[in-house]
mmCIF file of C-alpha atoms in Angstrom:
data_model
loop_
_atom_site.group_PDB
_atom_site.id
_atom_site.type_symbol
_atom_site.label_atom_id
_atom_site.label_comp_id
_atom_site.label_asym_id
_atom_site.label_seq_id
_atom_site.Cartn_x
_atom_site.Cartn_y
_atom_site.Cartn_z
ATOM 1 C CA UNK K 17 -51.346 -19.823 -31.186
ATOM 2 C CA UNK K 18 -51.708 -19.706 -34.838
ATOM 3 C CA UNK K 19 -48.286 -19.069 -36.663
ATOM 4 C CA UNK K 20 -46.214 -20.486 -33.901
ATOM 5 C CA UNK K 21 -44.500 -23.787 -33.831
ATOM 6 C CA UNK K 22 -43.959 -25.377 -30.259
ATOM 7 C CA UNK K 23 -41.242 -27.628 -29.890
ATOM 8 C CA UNK K 24 -40.952 -30.280 -26.832
ATOM 9 C CA UNK K 25 -37.437 -30.151 -26.467
ATOM 10 C CA UNK K 26 -37.355 -32.449 -22.996
ATOM 11 C CA UNK K 27 -35.579 -35.022 -24.500
ATOM 12 C CA UNK K 28 -33.949 -33.569 -27.445
ATOM 13 C CA UNK K 29 -30.131 -32.531 -26.999
ATOM 14 C CA UNK K 30 -28.622 -29.197 -27.831
ATOM 15 C CA UNK K 31 -26.994 -30.846 -31.546
ATOM 16 C CA UNK K 32 -30.713 -32.390 -32.450
ATOM 17 C CA UNK K 33 -32.342 -28.930 -31.713
ATOM 18 C CA UNK K 34 -30.195 -27.057 -33.751
ATOM 19 C CA UNK K 35 -30.512 -29.402 -36.941
ATOM 20 C CA UNK K 36 -34.065 -29.526 -36.274
ATOM 21 C CA UNK K 37 -34.058 -25.698 -36.749
ATOM 22 C CA UNK K 38 -31.689 -25.705 -39.508
ATOM 23 C CA UNK K 39 -33.193 -28.249 -41.347
ATOM 24 C CA UNK K 40 -36.988 -26.917 -40.941
ATOM 25 C CA UNK K 41 -36.049 -23.282 -41.825
ATOM 26 C CA UNK K 42 -37.266 -22.142 -38.585
ATOM 27 C CA UNK K 43 -34.452 -19.932 -38.029
ATOM 28 C CA UNK K 44 -31.212 -19.397 -39.926
ATOM 29 C CA UNK K 45 -28.167 -19.900 -38.022
ATOM 30 C CA UNK K 46 -26.279 -17.519 -39.956
ATOM 31 C CA UNK K 47 -28.380 -14.780 -38.563
ATOM 32 C CA UNK K 48 -27.553 -15.999 -35.207
ATOM 33 C CA UNK K 49 -23.952 -15.351 -36.092
ATOM 34 C CA UNK K 50 -24.464 -12.386 -37.456
ATOM 35 C CA UNK K 51 -26.008 -10.981 -34.414
ATOM 36 C CA UNK K 52 -23.124 -12.316 -32.384
ATOM 37 C CA UNK K 53 -20.766 -11.188 -34.667
ATOM 38 C CA UNK K 54 -22.533 -7.343 -34.744
ATOM 39 C CA UNK K 55 -22.680 -7.714 -30.522
ATOM 40 C CA UNK K 56 -19.059 -8.180 -30.628
ATOM 41 C CA UNK K 57 -18.326 -5.254 -32.633
ATOM 42 C CA UNK K 58 -20.359 -3.209 -31.089
ATOM 43 C CA UNK K 59 -18.717 -4.159 -27.735
ATOM 44 C CA UNK K 60 -15.596 -3.193 -29.508
ATOM 45 C CA UNK K 61 -16.233 0.206 -30.417
ATOM 46 C CA UNK K 62 -17.706 1.113 -27.486
ATOM 47 C CA UNK K 63 -13.841 0.927 -25.982
ATOM 48 C CA UNK K 64 -12.813 3.134 -28.502
ATOM 49 C CA UNK K 65 -12.258 6.756 -26.879
ATOM 50 C CA UNK K 66 -13.044 8.855 -29.897
ATOM 51 C CA UNK K 67 -16.427 9.688 -31.843
ATOM 52 C CA UNK K 68 -16.668 8.529 -35.624
ATOM 53 C CA UNK K 69 -18.401 11.121 -37.704
ATOM 54 C CA UNK K 70 -18.967 12.350 -41.092
ATOM 55 C CA UNK K 71 -17.364 15.222 -42.935
ATOM 56 C CA UNK K 72 -18.971 17.656 -45.277
ATOM 57 C CA UNK K 73 -16.916 15.975 -47.701
ATOM 58 C CA UNK K 74 -18.708 12.645 -46.957
ATOM 59 C CA UNK K 75 -15.766 11.227 -45.535
ATOM 60 C CA UNK K 76 -15.713 9.092 -42.685
ATOM 61 C CA UNK K 77 -13.407 9.958 -39.633
ATOM 62 C CA UNK K 78 -11.933 9.266 -36.406
ATOM 63 C CA UNK K 79 -8.619 9.264 -34.069
ATOM 64 C CA UNK K 80 -6.360 6.470 -33.464
ATOM 65 C CA UNK K 81 -3.642 6.606 -30.559
ATOM 66 C CA UNK K 82 -0.067 5.841 -32.347
ATOM 67 C CA UNK K 83 2.661 4.298 -30.575
ATOM 68 C CA UNK K 84 4.265 7.613 -29.088
ATOM 69 C CA UNK K 85 0.395 8.329 -27.523
ATOM 70 C CA UNK K 86 -0.153 10.865 -30.165
ATOM 71 C CA UNK K 87 -3.755 11.120 -31.862
ATOM 72 C CA UNK K 88 -3.464 10.304 -35.393
ATOM 73 C CA UNK K 89 -6.710 10.930 -37.797
ATOM 74 C CA UNK K 90 -7.899 8.366 -40.234
ATOM 75 C CA UNK K 91 -10.485 9.192 -42.971
ATOM 76 C CA UNK K 92 -12.221 6.388 -45.053
ATOM 77 C CA UNK K 93 -15.267 6.698 -47.583
ATOM 78 C CA UNK K 94 -17.499 4.747 -45.113
ATOM 79 C CA UNK K 95 -18.345 4.148 -41.398
ATOM 80 C CA UNK K 96 -17.836 0.487 -41.707
ATOM 81 C CA UNK K 97 -14.477 0.738 -43.224
ATOM 82 C CA UNK K 98 -13.660 3.009 -40.090
ATOM 83 C CA UNK K 99 -15.011 1.013 -37.801
ATOM 84 C CA UNK K 100 -13.065 -2.084 -39.541
ATOM 85 C CA UNK K 101 -9.924 0.030 -38.474
ATOM 86 C CA UNK K 102 -10.834 0.560 -34.948
ATOM 87 C CA UNK K 103 -11.899 -2.615 -34.466
ATOM 88 C CA UNK K 104 -8.395 -4.197 -35.806
ATOM 89 C CA UNK K 105 -6.511 -1.559 -33.768
ATOM 90 C CA UNK K 106 -8.840 -2.188 -30.364
ATOM 91 C CA UNK K 107 -8.254 -6.079 -30.691
ATOM 92 C CA UNK K 108 -4.477 -5.148 -31.312
ATOM 93 C CA UNK K 109 -4.216 -3.532 -28.190
ATOM 94 C CA UNK K 110 -6.193 -6.279 -26.044
ATOM 95 C CA UNK K 111 -4.485 -9.525 -27.752
ATOM 96 C CA UNK K 112 -1.459 -7.903 -28.376
ATOM 97 C CA UNK K 113 -0.323 -4.959 -25.982
ATOM 98 C CA UNK K 114 2.387 -3.081 -25.574
ATOM 99 C CA UNK K 115 5.711 -3.646 -23.484
ATOM 100 C CA UNK K 116 4.398 -0.408 -21.447
ATOM 101 C CA UNK K 117 0.712 -1.249 -21.094
ATOM 102 C CA UNK K 118 1.446 -5.037 -19.561
ATOM 103 C CA UNK K 119 4.059 -3.123 -17.056
ATOM 104 C CA UNK K 120 1.063 -1.144 -15.630
ATOM 105 C CA UNK K 121 -1.033 -3.962 -15.661
ATOM 106 C CA UNK K 122 1.491 -5.717 -13.717
ATOM 107 C CA UNK K 123 2.405 -3.099 -11.419
ATOM 108 C CA UNK K 124 -0.782 -1.478 -10.639
ATOM 109 C CA UNK K 125 -2.507 -4.877 -9.879
ATOM 110 C CA UNK K 126 -0.128 -5.691 -7.482
ATOM 111 C CA UNK K 127 -0.419 -2.457 -5.797
ATOM 112 C CA UNK K 128 -4.459 -2.873 -5.523
ATOM 113 C CA UNK K 129 -4.002 -6.221 -4.225
ATOM 114 C CA UNK K 130 -1.831 -5.087 -1.669
ATOM 115 C CA UNK K 131 1.405 -6.968 -2.621
ATOM 116 C CA UNK K 132 3.326 -3.850 -2.926
ATOM 117 C CA UNK K 133 3.507 -0.293 -1.261
ATOM 118 C CA UNK K 134 2.610 2.924 -2.894
ATOM 119 C CA UNK K 135 5.851 4.123 -2.963
ATOM 120 C CA UNK K 136 7.090 0.852 -4.379
ATOM 121 C CA UNK K 137 4.573 1.122 -7.221
ATOM 122 C CA UNK K 138 5.976 4.681 -8.039
ATOM 123 C CA UNK K 139 9.565 3.353 -7.674
ATOM 124 C CA UNK K 140 8.996 1.201 -10.102
ATOM 125 C CA UNK K 141 7.087 3.759 -12.592
ATOM 126 C CA UNK K 142 10.335 5.916 -12.278
ATOM 127 C CA UNK K 143 12.139 2.986 -13.134
ATOM 128 C CA UNK K 144 10.400 1.842 -16.243
ATOM 129 C CA UNK K 145 10.297 5.656 -17.026
ATOM 130 C CA UNK K 146 14.109 5.849 -16.942
ATOM 131 C CA UNK K 147 14.841 2.948 -19.091
ATOM 132 C CA UNK K 148 11.669 1.913 -20.976
ATOM 133 C CA UNK K 149 10.827 4.961 -23.110
ATOM 134 C CA UNK K 150 11.419 3.646 -26.378
ATOM 135 C CA UNK K 151 11.264 -0.136 -25.832
ATOM 136 C CA UNK K 152 8.180 0.115 -23.728
ATOM 137 C CA UNK K 153 6.132 1.279 -27.270
ATOM 138 C CA UNK K 154 6.958 -2.402 -28.541
ATOM 139 C CA UNK K 155 4.230 -5.211 -28.765
ATOM 140 C CA UNK K 156 5.097 -7.991 -26.506
ATOM 141 C CA UNK K 157 4.109 -10.494 -29.155
ATOM 142 C CA UNK K 158 6.626 -8.964 -31.272
ATOM 143 C CA UNK K 159 9.810 -9.258 -28.724
ATOM 144 C CA UNK K 160 12.053 -12.046 -28.359
ATOM 145 C CA UNK K 161 14.158 -13.476 -25.571
ATOM 146 C CA UNK K 162 17.297 -11.970 -27.062
ATOM 147 C CA UNK K 163 15.748 -8.709 -27.478
ATOM 148 C CA UNK K 164 14.956 -8.389 -23.946
ATOM 149 C CA UNK K 165 18.611 -9.813 -23.141
ATOM 150 C CA UNK K 166 20.327 -7.362 -25.479
ATOM 151 C CA UNK K 167 18.346 -4.445 -24.081
ATOM 152 C CA UNK K 168 19.198 -5.157 -20.268
ATOM 153 C CA UNK K 169 22.877 -5.308 -21.334
ATOM 154 C CA UNK K 170 22.769 -1.884 -22.965
ATOM 155 C CA UNK K 171 20.989 -0.313 -20.463
ATOM 156 C CA UNK K 172 24.190 -1.270 -17.877
ATOM 157 C CA UNK K 173 26.493 0.879 -20.203
ATOM 158 C CA UNK K 174 24.217 3.041 -21.466
ATOM 159 C CA UNK K 175 22.908 4.518 -17.895
ATOM 160 C CA UNK K 176 26.344 3.045 -15.954
ATOM 161 C CA UNK K 177 23.963 1.123 -13.825
ATOM 162 C CA UNK K 178 25.457 -0.060 -10.328
ATOM 163 C CA UNK K 179 24.514 -3.778 -9.278
ATOM 164 C CA UNK K 180 21.788 -2.138 -7.165
ATOM 165 C CA UNK K 181 20.345 -0.228 -9.809
ATOM 166 C CA UNK K 182 20.340 -3.328 -11.991
ATOM 167 C CA UNK K 183 18.407 -5.394 -9.771
ATOM 168 C CA UNK K 184 15.590 -2.457 -9.726
ATOM 169 C CA UNK K 185 15.713 -2.847 -13.494
ATOM 170 C CA UNK K 186 15.792 -6.779 -13.338
ATOM 171 C CA UNK K 187 13.093 -6.954 -10.879
ATOM 172 C CA UNK K 188 10.541 -5.219 -12.815
ATOM 173 C CA UNK K 189 11.251 -6.950 -16.158
ATOM 174 C CA UNK K 190 10.874 -10.323 -14.430
ATOM 175 C CA UNK K 191 7.390 -8.913 -13.137
ATOM 176 C CA UNK K 192 6.019 -7.466 -16.286
ATOM 177 C CA UNK K 193 6.886 -10.876 -18.541
ATOM 178 C CA UNK K 194 5.469 -13.052 -15.948
ATOM 179 C CA UNK K 195 2.374 -11.404 -15.963
ATOM 180 C CA UNK K 196 2.887 -11.363 -19.829
ATOM 181 C CA UNK K 197 3.518 -15.355 -19.751
ATOM 182 C CA UNK K 198 -0.117 -15.407 -17.378
ATOM 183 C CA UNK K 199 -2.276 -13.833 -19.952
ATOM 184 C CA UNK K 200 -0.676 -16.146 -22.750
ATOM 185 C CA UNK K 201 0.801 -12.874 -24.479
ATOM 186 C CA UNK K 202 4.545 -14.941 -24.292
ATOM 187 C CA UNK K 203 6.122 -18.332 -24.277
ATOM 188 C CA UNK K 204 9.442 -16.779 -23.372
ATOM 189 C CA UNK K 205 11.732 -18.880 -20.894
ATOM 190 C CA UNK K 206 11.963 -16.044 -18.337
ATOM 191 C CA UNK K 207 14.389 -17.114 -15.898
ATOM 192 C CA UNK K 208 16.763 -18.474 -18.375
ATOM 193 C CA UNK K 209 16.927 -14.898 -20.118
ATOM 194 C CA UNK K 210 18.770 -13.598 -17.047
ATOM 195 C CA UNK K 211 20.637 -16.472 -16.330
ATOM 196 C CA UNK K 212 21.989 -16.753 -19.969
ATOM 197 C CA UNK K 213 23.267 -13.136 -19.732
ATOM 198 C CA UNK K 214 26.866 -12.529 -19.828
ATOM 199 C CA UNK K 215 27.018 -10.054 -16.828
ATOM 200 C CA UNK K 216 30.499 -9.958 -14.651
ATOM 201 C CA UNK K 217 31.218 -7.895 -11.405
ATOM 202 C CA UNK K 218 33.024 -5.602 -13.790
ATOM 203 C CA UNK K 219 30.082 -4.931 -15.936
ATOM 204 C CA UNK K 220 28.675 -2.281 -12.903
ATOM 205 C CA UNK K 221 29.625 0.736 -11.909
ATOM 206 C CA UNK K 222 31.516 0.662 -8.524
ATOM 207 C CA UNK K 223 30.794 3.562 -6.300
ATOM 208 C CA UNK K 224 33.413 4.123 -3.457
ATOM 209 C CA UNK K 225 32.428 6.008 -0.345
ATOM 210 C CA UNK K 226 34.812 6.842 2.255
ATOM 211 C CA UNK K 227 34.442 6.349 5.781
ATOM 212 C CA UNK K 228 34.012 9.986 6.254
ATOM 213 C CA UNK K 229 30.863 9.957 4.116
ATOM 214 C CA UNK K 230 29.354 7.060 5.891
ATOM 215 C CA UNK K 231 29.748 7.739 9.478
ATOM 216 C CA UNK K 232 30.553 10.580 12.221
ATOM 217 C CA UNK K 233 34.071 9.857 13.225
ATOM 218 C CA UNK K 234 35.188 10.483 17.014
ATOM 219 C CA UNK K 235 35.807 14.407 16.548
ATOM 220 C CA UNK K 236 32.718 14.981 14.610
ATOM 221 C CA UNK K 237 30.373 13.361 17.117
ATOM 222 C CA UNK K 238 31.701 15.545 19.678
ATOM 223 C CA UNK K 239 30.858 18.633 17.949
ATOM 224 C CA UNK K 240 27.828 17.122 16.944
ATOM 225 C CA UNK K 241 26.653 16.576 20.415
ATOM 226 C CA UNK K 242 27.691 20.072 21.802
ATOM 227 C CA UNK K 243 26.136 21.731 19.085
ATOM 228 C CA UNK K 244 22.616 19.639 19.653
ATOM 229 C CA UNK K 245 22.726 20.009 23.613
ATOM 230 C CA UNK K 246 23.089 23.913 23.031
ATOM 231 C CA UNK K 247 19.969 24.486 21.576
ATOM 232 C CA UNK K 248 17.549 21.885 22.371
ATOM 233 C CA UNK K 249 14.782 22.507 20.714
ATOM 234 C CA UNK K 250 12.340 19.430 18.871
ATOM 235 C CA UNK K 251 14.669 18.965 15.777
ATOM 236 C CA UNK K 252 17.919 18.585 17.897
ATOM 237 C CA UNK K 253 16.203 16.007 20.394
ATOM 238 C CA UNK K 254 14.847 14.297 17.233
ATOM 239 C CA UNK K 255 18.148 14.053 15.974
ATOM 240 C CA UNK K 256 20.221 13.458 19.365
ATOM 241 C CA UNK K 257 17.523 10.338 19.782
ATOM 242 C CA UNK K 258 18.765 8.934 16.626
ATOM 243 C CA UNK K 259 21.820 8.874 17.567
ATOM 244 C CA UNK K 260 21.619 7.723 21.343
ATOM 245 C CA UNK K 261 19.163 4.709 19.634
ATOM 246 C CA UNK K 262 19.663 4.030 15.853
ATOM 247 C CA UNK K 263 16.059 4.501 14.946
ATOM 248 C CA UNK K 264 15.124 4.760 11.583
ATOM 249 C CA UNK K 265 14.339 8.707 10.478
ATOM 250 C CA UNK K 266 11.085 7.314 9.254
ATOM 251 C CA UNK K 267 10.185 5.376 12.182
ATOM 252 C CA UNK K 268 11.432 8.161 14.298
ATOM 253 C CA UNK K 269 8.434 10.944 12.999
ATOM 254 C CA UNK K 270 5.725 8.620 13.807
ATOM 255 C CA UNK K 271 6.521 8.124 17.295
ATOM 256 C CA UNK K 272 3.910 8.469 19.611
ATOM 257 C CA UNK K 273 3.741 9.313 23.358
ATOM 258 C CA UNK K 274 1.807 5.972 23.996
ATOM 259 C CA UNK K 275 5.325 4.255 22.497
ATOM 260 C CA UNK K 276 7.545 5.319 25.160
ATOM 261 C CA UNK K 277 7.910 3.250 28.708
ATOM 262 C CA UNK K 278 10.708 4.249 31.077
ATOM 263 C CA UNK K 279 13.605 4.500 28.965
ATOM 264 C CA UNK K 280 12.952 2.556 26.342
ATOM 265 C CA UNK K 281 10.096 2.774 23.221
ATOM 266 C CA UNK K 282 8.409 0.741 21.211
ATOM 267 C CA UNK K 283 8.662 0.965 17.260
ATOM 268 C CA UNK K 284 5.617 -0.139 15.593
ATOM 269 C CA UNK K 285 5.447 2.346 12.402
ATOM 270 C CA UNK K 286 7.179 4.287 9.901
ATOM 271 C CA UNK K 287 6.616 7.124 7.303
ATOM 272 C CA UNK K 288 6.143 6.672 3.700
ATOM 273 C CA UNK K 289 6.176 8.888 0.740
ATOM 274 C CA UNK K 290 4.123 8.964 -2.627
ATOM 275 C CA UNK K 291 4.205 11.470 -5.355
ATOM 276 C CA UNK K 292 0.975 13.843 -5.886
ATOM 277 C CA UNK K 293 -0.183 14.308 -9.325
ATOM 278 C CA UNK K 294 -0.070 17.815 -8.585
ATOM 279 C CA UNK K 295 3.230 17.617 -7.942
ATOM 280 C CA UNK K 296 5.731 17.081 -4.925
ATOM 281 C CA UNK K 297 5.205 14.237 -2.283
ATOM 282 C CA UNK K 298 2.630 13.501 0.466
ATOM 283 C CA UNK K 299 3.809 11.653 3.557
ATOM 284 C CA UNK K 300 1.765 9.159 5.231
ATOM 285 C CA UNK K 301 2.082 7.237 8.061
ATOM 286 C CA UNK K 302 2.339 3.300 7.525
ATOM 287 C CA UNK K 303 1.024 1.441 10.498
ATOM 288 C CA UNK K 304 3.820 -1.172 9.923
ATOM 289 C CA UNK K 305 8.194 -0.467 10.085
ATOM 290 C CA UNK K 306 10.294 -1.428 7.466
ATOM 291 C CA UNK K 307 10.041 -5.004 7.722
ATOM 292 C CA UNK K 308 8.783 -7.903 10.381
ATOM 293 C CA UNK K 309 12.142 -7.068 12.199
ATOM 294 C CA UNK K 310 11.574 -3.595 12.645
ATOM 295 C CA UNK K 311 8.780 -4.346 15.156
ATOM 296 C CA UNK K 312 10.757 -3.986 18.274
ATOM 297 C CA UNK K 313 11.249 -2.208 21.448
ATOM 298 C CA UNK K 314 14.392 0.206 21.372
ATOM 299 C CA UNK K 315 16.280 0.693 24.865
ATOM 300 C CA UNK K 316 18.026 4.183 25.350
ATOM 301 C CA UNK K 317 21.123 4.285 27.770
ATOM 302 C CA UNK K 318 20.094 5.558 31.503
ATOM 303 C CA UNK K 319 22.270 8.577 31.180
ATOM 304 C CA UNK K 320 19.661 9.678 28.657
ATOM 305 C CA UNK K 321 16.816 9.327 30.081
ATOM 306 C CA UNK K 322 16.294 13.104 30.968
ATOM 307 C CA UNK K 323 16.317 13.101 27.112
ATOM 308 C CA UNK K 324 13.197 10.947 26.991
ATOM 309 C CA UNK K 325 11.643 12.891 30.200
ATOM 310 C CA UNK K 326 12.049 16.019 28.061
ATOM 311 C CA UNK K 327 10.429 14.661 24.961
ATOM 312 C CA UNK K 328 7.359 13.636 27.108
ATOM 313 C CA UNK K 329 6.654 16.808 28.038
ATOM 314 C CA UNK K 330 6.782 18.123 24.759
ATOM 315 C CA UNK K 331 3.403 18.331 23.111
ATOM 316 C CA UNK K 332 1.396 16.138 26.112
ATOM 317 C CA UNK K 333 -1.648 16.480 24.378
ATOM 318 C CA UNK K 334 -0.345 15.698 20.637
ATOM 319 C CA UNK K 335 -1.013 12.459 19.363
ATOM 320 C CA UNK K 336 2.642 12.503 17.890
ATOM 321 C CA UNK K 337 5.750 13.676 19.908
ATOM 322 C CA UNK K 338 7.779 15.377 16.985
ATOM 323 C CA UNK K 339 5.335 17.925 15.870
ATOM 324 C CA UNK K 340 5.870 21.481 14.756
ATOM 325 C CA UNK K 341 4.816 24.743 15.949
ATOM 326 C CA UNK K 342 1.132 24.470 14.279
ATOM 327 C CA UNK K 343 0.985 20.987 15.978
ATOM 328 C CA UNK K 344 1.380 18.747 12.576
ATOM 329 C CA UNK K 345 3.525 15.885 12.460
ATOM 330 C CA UNK K 346 6.994 16.506 11.593
ATOM 331 C CA UNK K 347 8.179 14.983 8.248
ATOM 332 C CA UNK K 348 11.451 13.125 8.033
ATOM 333 C CA UNK K 349 12.138 15.912 5.338
ATOM 334 C CA UNK K 350 12.192 18.207 8.037
ATOM 335 C CA UNK K 351 14.965 16.190 10.050
ATOM 336 C CA UNK K 352 16.941 15.640 6.647
ATOM 337 C CA UNK K 353 17.383 19.934 6.323
ATOM 338 C CA UNK K 354 18.181 20.496 10.210
ATOM 339 C CA UNK K 355 21.091 17.722 9.533
ATOM 340 C CA UNK K 356 22.238 19.816 6.564
ATOM 341 C CA UNK K 357 22.326 22.701 8.336
ATOM 342 C CA UNK K 358 24.344 20.949 11.233
ATOM 343 C CA UNK K 359 26.866 19.783 8.944
ATOM 344 C CA UNK K 360 27.345 23.039 7.151
ATOM 345 C CA UNK K 361 27.452 24.620 10.554
ATOM 346 C CA UNK K 362 29.915 22.891 12.032
ATOM 347 C CA UNK K 363 32.320 22.029 8.784
ATOM 348 C CA UNK K 364 32.112 18.715 8.304
ATOM 349 C CA UNK K 365 31.281 16.135 5.345
ATOM 350 C CA UNK K 366 27.399 16.315 4.790
ATOM 351 C CA UNK K 367 25.502 13.249 6.287
ATOM 352 C CA UNK K 368 21.900 11.895 6.093
ATOM 353 C CA UNK K 369 19.964 10.698 8.822
ATOM 354 C CA UNK K 370 20.788 7.060 7.944
ATOM 355 C CA UNK K 371 24.491 7.920 8.599
ATOM 356 C CA UNK K 372 23.338 8.364 12.262
ATOM 357 C CA UNK K 373 22.392 4.850 12.026
ATOM 358 C CA UNK K 374 25.328 3.478 10.539
ATOM 359 C CA UNK K 375 27.521 5.465 13.336
ATOM 360 C CA UNK K 376 25.350 3.945 15.802
ATOM 361 C CA UNK K 377 25.468 0.490 14.262
ATOM 362 C CA UNK K 378 29.460 1.042 13.993
ATOM 363 C CA UNK K 379 29.467 2.058 17.544
ATOM 364 C CA UNK K 380 27.618 -1.318 19.088
ATOM 365 C CA UNK K 381 30.026 -3.697 16.773
ATOM 366 C CA UNK K 382 33.355 -1.639 17.700
ATOM 367 C CA UNK K 383 32.334 -2.530 21.404
ATOM 368 C CA UNK K 384 31.706 -5.954 20.903
ATOM 369 C CA UNK K 385 28.383 -5.576 22.069
ATOM 370 C CA UNK K 386 26.215 -9.163 22.134
ATOM 371 C CA UNK K 387 24.727 -9.782 18.541
ATOM 372 C CA UNK K 388 21.640 -10.495 19.458
ATOM 373 C CA UNK K 389 20.984 -7.158 21.583
ATOM 374 C CA UNK K 390 22.927 -5.427 18.437
ATOM 375 C CA UNK K 391 20.598 -7.051 16.037
ATOM 376 C CA UNK K 392 17.358 -6.428 18.478
ATOM 377 C CA UNK K 393 18.222 -2.355 18.608
ATOM 378 C CA UNK K 394 18.803 -2.567 14.799
ATOM 379 C CA UNK K 395 15.724 -3.902 13.888
ATOM 380 C CA UNK K 396 18.072 -6.333 11.943
ATOM 381 C CA UNK K 397 16.732 -10.404 11.149
ATOM 382 C CA UNK K 398 20.709 -11.311 10.674
ATOM 383 C CA UNK K 399 23.921 -9.665 12.527
ATOM 384 C CA UNK K 400 25.246 -10.149 8.956
ATOM 385 C CA UNK K 401 23.235 -7.436 7.784
ATOM 386 C CA UNK K 402 24.634 -4.992 10.606
ATOM 387 C CA UNK K 403 28.064 -5.977 9.805
ATOM 388 C CA UNK K 404 28.285 -5.763 6.305
ATOM 389 C CA UNK K 405 26.065 -2.764 5.153
ATOM 390 C CA UNK K 406 26.636 -0.730 8.646
ATOM 391 C CA UNK K 407 30.206 -1.396 10.291
ATOM 392 C CA UNK K 408 32.351 1.606 9.396
ATOM 393 C CA UNK K 409 35.818 2.616 10.620
ATOM 394 C CA UNK K 410 34.991 5.715 12.533
ATOM 395 C CA UNK K 411 38.543 6.644 13.552
ATOM 396 C CA UNK K 412 39.974 9.995 12.100
ATOM 397 C CA UNK K 413 43.420 9.974 9.782
ATOM 398 C CA UNK K 414 45.261 11.788 12.619
ATOM 399 C CA UNK K 415 43.694 8.794 15.248
ATOM 400 C CA UNK K 416 44.955 6.057 12.824
ATOM 401 C CA UNK K 417 48.449 7.717 12.732
ATOM 402 C CA UNK K 418 48.794 7.723 16.241
ATOM 403 C CA UNK K 419 47.726 4.223 16.445
ATOM 404 C CA UNK K 420 50.514 3.136 13.833
ATOM 405 C CA UNK K 421 53.155 5.536 15.702
ATOM 406 C CA UNK K 422 52.973 3.729 18.801
ATOM 407 C CA UNK K 423 53.705 -0.026 16.764
ATOM 408 C CA UNK K 424 57.278 -0.451 17.717
ATOM 409 C CA UNK K 425 58.195 -2.440 14.327
ATOM 410 C CA UNK K 426 57.318 1.036 12.485
ATOM 411 C CA UNK K 427 59.918 2.888 15.207
ATOM 412 C CA UNK K 428 62.782 4.380 13.091
ATOM 413 C CA UNK K 429 66.078 2.539 13.425
#
């Protein structure tokens, strides 16, 4: 065909082909470079969320987001000058994002991959928002190991953090820093940051809780059982079942009729709570308990078989046992509110459903029950967990005084 040059390229490598094109002026390499650069600019500008426009004064304008997330108007003499600023801004966000942007990338990605639950994702966001409101606006490449270390130490005193609260802060910090390192945004020695921090036990807030805040003592337990038995509606039966089984409240409200067999029931799921964009929370059923050890069969004393039989008769055609008058599954919040009312009525220290579980664990340990039976009932992997976190002294001051009064060495001489 006239005007066209055909080249046999079968035995020509890429470099030879490029040299031939360049030396014979078939196509200028500079043109190729220009086309590549134009495409790159076009791709980057496509990521810019605001339009670029020309005003009546022949000046070109657009908006950029500043560190605080607020729009900032920029104005230049030409469209190209505005585009240059936009490209620099977008590239900086991609190549040097803020701490906050890296955190959300890490946190959201873990949720999408199923490595963390929605409630954990939301809890991470709350921890970040509490501590990183200002520091989170810093560019990831501009911060150093000492910046992170100093920041974390300052947060302990500024927020009077407990060891557990600091552990949550440390966890999300490690997470987003590792994500940054994986993207080659930082070369920090992440583990060394936390190893080298000057922290002692005295650095953290000490939370002291009295026994009567953590468990129901003998006198309170008697009052509670009388209160529950006097009005066996579905909420009171739910609380009573917690007292005689030690089941978690989230596991309780997701029990189905099919889970029961004789005087035992299977624990196979729990409730989870996530924030709604419109405000408030949504309560969902998670088809797996809190941990692998949580998958268990809980035995109820035969003296309370009547309770199991009564629960089976309640809402027999529904899927879940604990439902409201409309037939909808009760949430953990319903049980918490009833317990608050119960404690107020009985004039005893307010206690949450988890304190019922602590009371149950303490009773088993006080009665020297076989350790394997205790861990099986509680859904713990190790008896040390039950002993350390759940075992409390349930004797009242009066009972303790009575016991001490009987010691002969303390008798008046």
